[in-house]
C-alpha positions as CSV (number, residue, x, y, z in Angstrom):
1,M,130.0,164.4,79.9
2,S,127.6,162.6,77.7
3,I,128.1,159.2,76.1
4,A,128.6,160.9,72.7
5,D,131.3,163.2,74.3
6,N,133.0,160.2,75.8
7,I,133.1,158.4,72.5
8,K,134.5,161.4,70.7
9,R,137.3,161.7,73.3
10,L,137.9,158.0,73.0
11,Q,138.1,158.1,69.2
12,D,140.7,160.9,69.5
13,R,142.7,158.8,71.9
14,I,142.6,155.8,69.6
15,A,143.7,158.0,66.7
16,D,146.6,159.4,68.7
17,A,147.7,155.9,69.8
18,C,147.5,154.7,66.2
19,A,149.6,157.7,65.1
20,R,152.3,156.9,67.6
21,A,152.3,153.3,66.4
22,S,152.2,154.2,62.7
23,R,148.9,152.4,62.3
24,D,145.6,153.2,60.6
25,P,142.7,153.9,63.1
26,A,140.4,152.1,60.6
27,A,142.2,148.9,61.5
28,I,140.9,149.1,65.1
29,T,137.4,147.7,66.0
30,L,136.0,149.4,69.0
31,V,133.7,147.1,71.1
32,A,131.6,149.0,73.6
33,V,131.2,146.8,76.7
34,S,127.7,147.5,78.0
35,K,127.8,145.5,81.2
36,Q,125.2,146.9,83.7
37,R,124.1,149.5,81.1
38,T,120.6,150.3,80.0
39,V,119.0,150.0,76.6
40,A,118.9,153.8,76.4
41,D,122.7,153.9,77.0
42,I,123.3,151.4,74.2
43,V,121.1,153.4,71.8
44,S,122.9,156.6,72.7
45,A,126.3,154.9,72.0
46,V,125.1,153.7,68.6
47,D,123.7,157.1,67.8
48,A,127.3,158.4,68.4
49,G,128.8,155.8,66.1
50,I,129.2,152.6,67.9
51,Q,128.6,149.4,65.8
52,H,129.9,146.7,68.1
53,I,128.5,145.9,71.6
54,G,130.1,143.5,74.1
55,E,128.3,141.8,76.9
56,N,129.8,139.7,79.8
57,R,126.8,137.8,80.9
58,V,124.2,135.8,79.0
59,E,121.3,136.7,81.3
60,E,121.9,140.4,81.1
61,C,122.2,140.4,77.3
62,S,119.1,138.3,77.0
63,A,117.1,141.0,78.8
64,K,118.4,143.8,76.6
65,Y,118.8,142.1,73.2
66,A,115.2,142.3,72.0
67,P,114.5,146.0,72.9
68,V,117.9,147.0,71.5
69,E,117.3,145.2,68.3
70,A,113.8,146.6,68.0
71,A,115.2,150.1,68.4
72,L,118.2,149.5,66.2
73,P,117.3,146.7,63.8
74,G,120.3,145.1,62.2
75,Q,122.7,147.8,63.2
76,L,124.8,146.0,65.8
77,T,127.3,143.2,66.0
78,W,127.0,141.5,69.4
79,H,130.2,140.2,71.1
80,M,130.3,137.8,74.0
81,V,133.3,138.8,76.0
82,G,132.8,137.0,79.3
83,H,133.2,133.5,80.6
84,V,130.4,131.2,79.5
85,Q,129.2,128.1,81.3
86,S,128.6,125.1,79.0
87,R,124.9,125.0,79.9
88,K,124.4,128.5,78.6
89,A,126.0,127.9,75.2
90,K,122.7,127.5,73.4
91,Q,121.7,131.0,74.4
92,V,125.0,132.4,73.3
93,I,124.5,130.9,69.8
94,Q,121.1,132.6,69.7
95,L,122.2,136.1,70.9
96,F,125.8,136.7,69.7
97,D,127.5,137.2,66.4
98,I,131.0,136.7,67.8
99,V,132.3,134.9,70.9
100,Q,135.6,136.4,72.0
101,S,135.9,134.2,75.1
102,L,136.2,130.6,73.9
103,D,138.3,129.1,76.6
104,S,138.1,125.3,76.4
105,L,137.8,122.4,74.0
106,R,134.7,121.2,75.8
107,L,132.9,124.5,75.2
108,A,134.2,124.6,71.6
109,R,132.7,121.2,70.8
110,R,129.3,122.3,72.2
111,Y,129.4,125.5,70.2
112,S,130.2,123.6,67.1
113,R,127.3,121.2,67.5
114,L,124.8,124.0,68.3
115,A,126.1,126.1,65.4
116,G,125.6,123.1,63.1
117,E,122.0,122.7,64.3
118,N,121.4,126.4,63.6
119,A,123.1,126.1,60.2
120,R,125.2,129.1,60.9
121,P,129.0,129.0,61.6
122,L,130.0,130.8,64.8
123,K,132.8,133.3,64.7
124,V,135.1,132.8,67.8
125,L,138.3,134.1,69.3
126,L,140.3,131.9,71.5
127,E,140.8,133.4,75.0
128,I,144.5,132.9,76.0
129,N,145.6,133.2,79.6
130,I,149.0,134.8,78.6
131,S,149.6,136.4,82.1
132,G,149.3,133.1,83.9
133,E,147.0,134.5,86.6
134,A,144.9,131.8,88.3
135,S,141.9,134.2,88.4
136,K,141.7,134.4,84.6
137,H,140.0,131.9,82.2
138,G,141.5,130.8,78.9
139,F,143.8,128.3,77.2
140,A,147.1,128.2,79.1
141,G,149.6,130.4,77.3
142,Y,151.9,131.8,80.0
143,N,155.5,131.7,78.8
144,W,154.6,129.7,75.8
145,Y,157.8,130.5,73.9
146,Q,160.0,129.1,76.7
147,E,158.0,126.2,78.0
148,P,157.8,123.4,75.4
149,A,155.0,121.6,77.2
150,V,152.8,124.8,77.1
151,K,153.5,125.3,73.4
152,E,152.9,121.7,72.6
153,R,149.5,121.7,74.4
154,L,148.4,124.9,72.7
155,W,149.3,123.6,69.3
156,R,147.5,120.3,70.0
157,E,144.3,122.1,71.3
158,L,144.2,124.4,68.3
159,G,144.6,121.4,66.0
160,E,141.5,119.9,67.5
161,L,139.6,123.2,67.3
162,L,140.4,123.5,63.6
163,E,138.8,120.2,63.0
164,L,135.4,121.3,64.4
165,P,133.2,121.9,61.5
166,H,131.0,124.9,62.5
167,L,133.5,127.2,64.1
168,D,135.1,130.1,62.3
169,I,138.3,130.8,64.4
170,R,139.1,134.5,63.8
171,G,141.9,135.2,66.2
172,L,143.0,135.5,69.9
173,M,141.9,137.4,72.9
174,T,143.5,138.1,76.3
175,M,143.4,140.4,79.3
176,A,146.4,142.0,80.9
177,P,146.8,142.1,84.7
178,F,144.9,144.9,86.4
179,Q,147.0,147.8,87.8
180,A,150.3,146.3,86.6
181,E,153.3,148.2,85.5
182,E,153.3,149.3,81.9
183,C,156.2,147.0,81.0
184,V,154.3,144.0,82.4
185,I,151.1,144.9,80.4
186,R,153.0,145.5,77.2
187,R,154.8,142.1,77.6
188,V,151.4,140.3,77.9
189,F,150.1,142.0,74.7
190,A,153.4,141.4,72.9
191,D,153.3,137.7,73.9
192,L,149.8,137.3,72.4
193,A,150.8,139.1,69.2
194,N,153.9,136.8,68.9
195,L,151.8,133.7,69.6
196,R,149.4,134.6,66.8
197,A,152.3,135.2,64.4
198,E,153.8,131.8,65.3
199,L,150.5,130.0,65.0
200,Q,149.8,131.5,61.6
201,S,153.3,130.7,60.3
202,S,153.6,127.2,61.6
203,L,150.1,126.0,60.9
204,G,149.4,128.0,57.7
205,I,146.2,129.5,59.0
206,S,144.8,133.0,59.2
207,L,144.0,134.6,62.6
208,P,143.2,138.2,61.7
209,E,142.0,139.4,65.0
210,L,143.8,140.3,68.2
211,S,141.4,141.4,70.9
212,M,143.3,143.0,73.7
213,G,143.1,146.2,75.7
214,M,140.4,147.8,77.8
215,T,139.7,151.3,79.3
216,D,143.0,151.5,81.3
217,D,145.4,149.9,78.8
218,F,144.0,150.0,75.2
219,E,146.6,152.5,74.0
220,L,149.3,150.0,75.0
221,A,147.4,147.2,73.3
222,I,147.2,149.3,70.1
223,A,151.0,149.8,70.2
224,E,151.4,146.0,70.4
225,G,149.1,145.3,67.5
226,A,145.5,145.0,68.8
227,T,142.8,144.9,66.1
228,M,139.9,145.0,68.7
229,I,139.7,146.8,71.9
230,R,137.0,146.3,74.5
231,V,136.0,149.5,76.3
232,G,133.3,150.1,78.8
233,R,134.1,152.8,81.4
234,A,135.6,155.3,79.0
235,I,132.3,155.2,77.1
236,F,129.6,154.8,79.7
237,G,131.3,156.1,82.8
238,G,131.7,154.2,86.1
239,R,129.3,151.4,86.9
240,N,126.6,151.8,89.5
């Protein structure tokens, strides 16, 4: 099937998931993750209605950014969704509109300084390691509601982040365990949604975005309150 066909099927699945959860599909931002995809693939996706593109690696995006922007001037919002090494932060500032994977105070300070030098606040989501898996990046958030030390550290780190002058903290992001049972995946997503609610209530801040859910679990994420889903394979097919 073509990319356009895949997107139509995906939009139908999003609509069905929203109907089951009594939610408005317009409240869901679909980010097409174009890792290992060509410029032509991205153009095809945009022609079929995609407005948000996610990339995992700075180098790969750097190679595609100029030709995509030349073909589609001003039509896309670029999301960094992968782990970023501190030394590549300057390129991230130059390429991306939103960083979904802010995972440390050290990187946040660097982003803030670079964003100030560019006179453009950087929109970020805080990546939270809700599942507790050692293989995942993010601020430690496993069992935050039952572990006082975890909660205290999260609140302290967010307090420091809120003081950085050139970051616009828009919400939280996480990834569920791969190939886990549905109840485990839903628990991860529910824990992130509850964490956002608690942070907003206790700190008096607005965190409008919850980025969670990918090709295999986005419907569960929508059921638990996701506002952004990051989908690659269901749009572009399997990677080479």
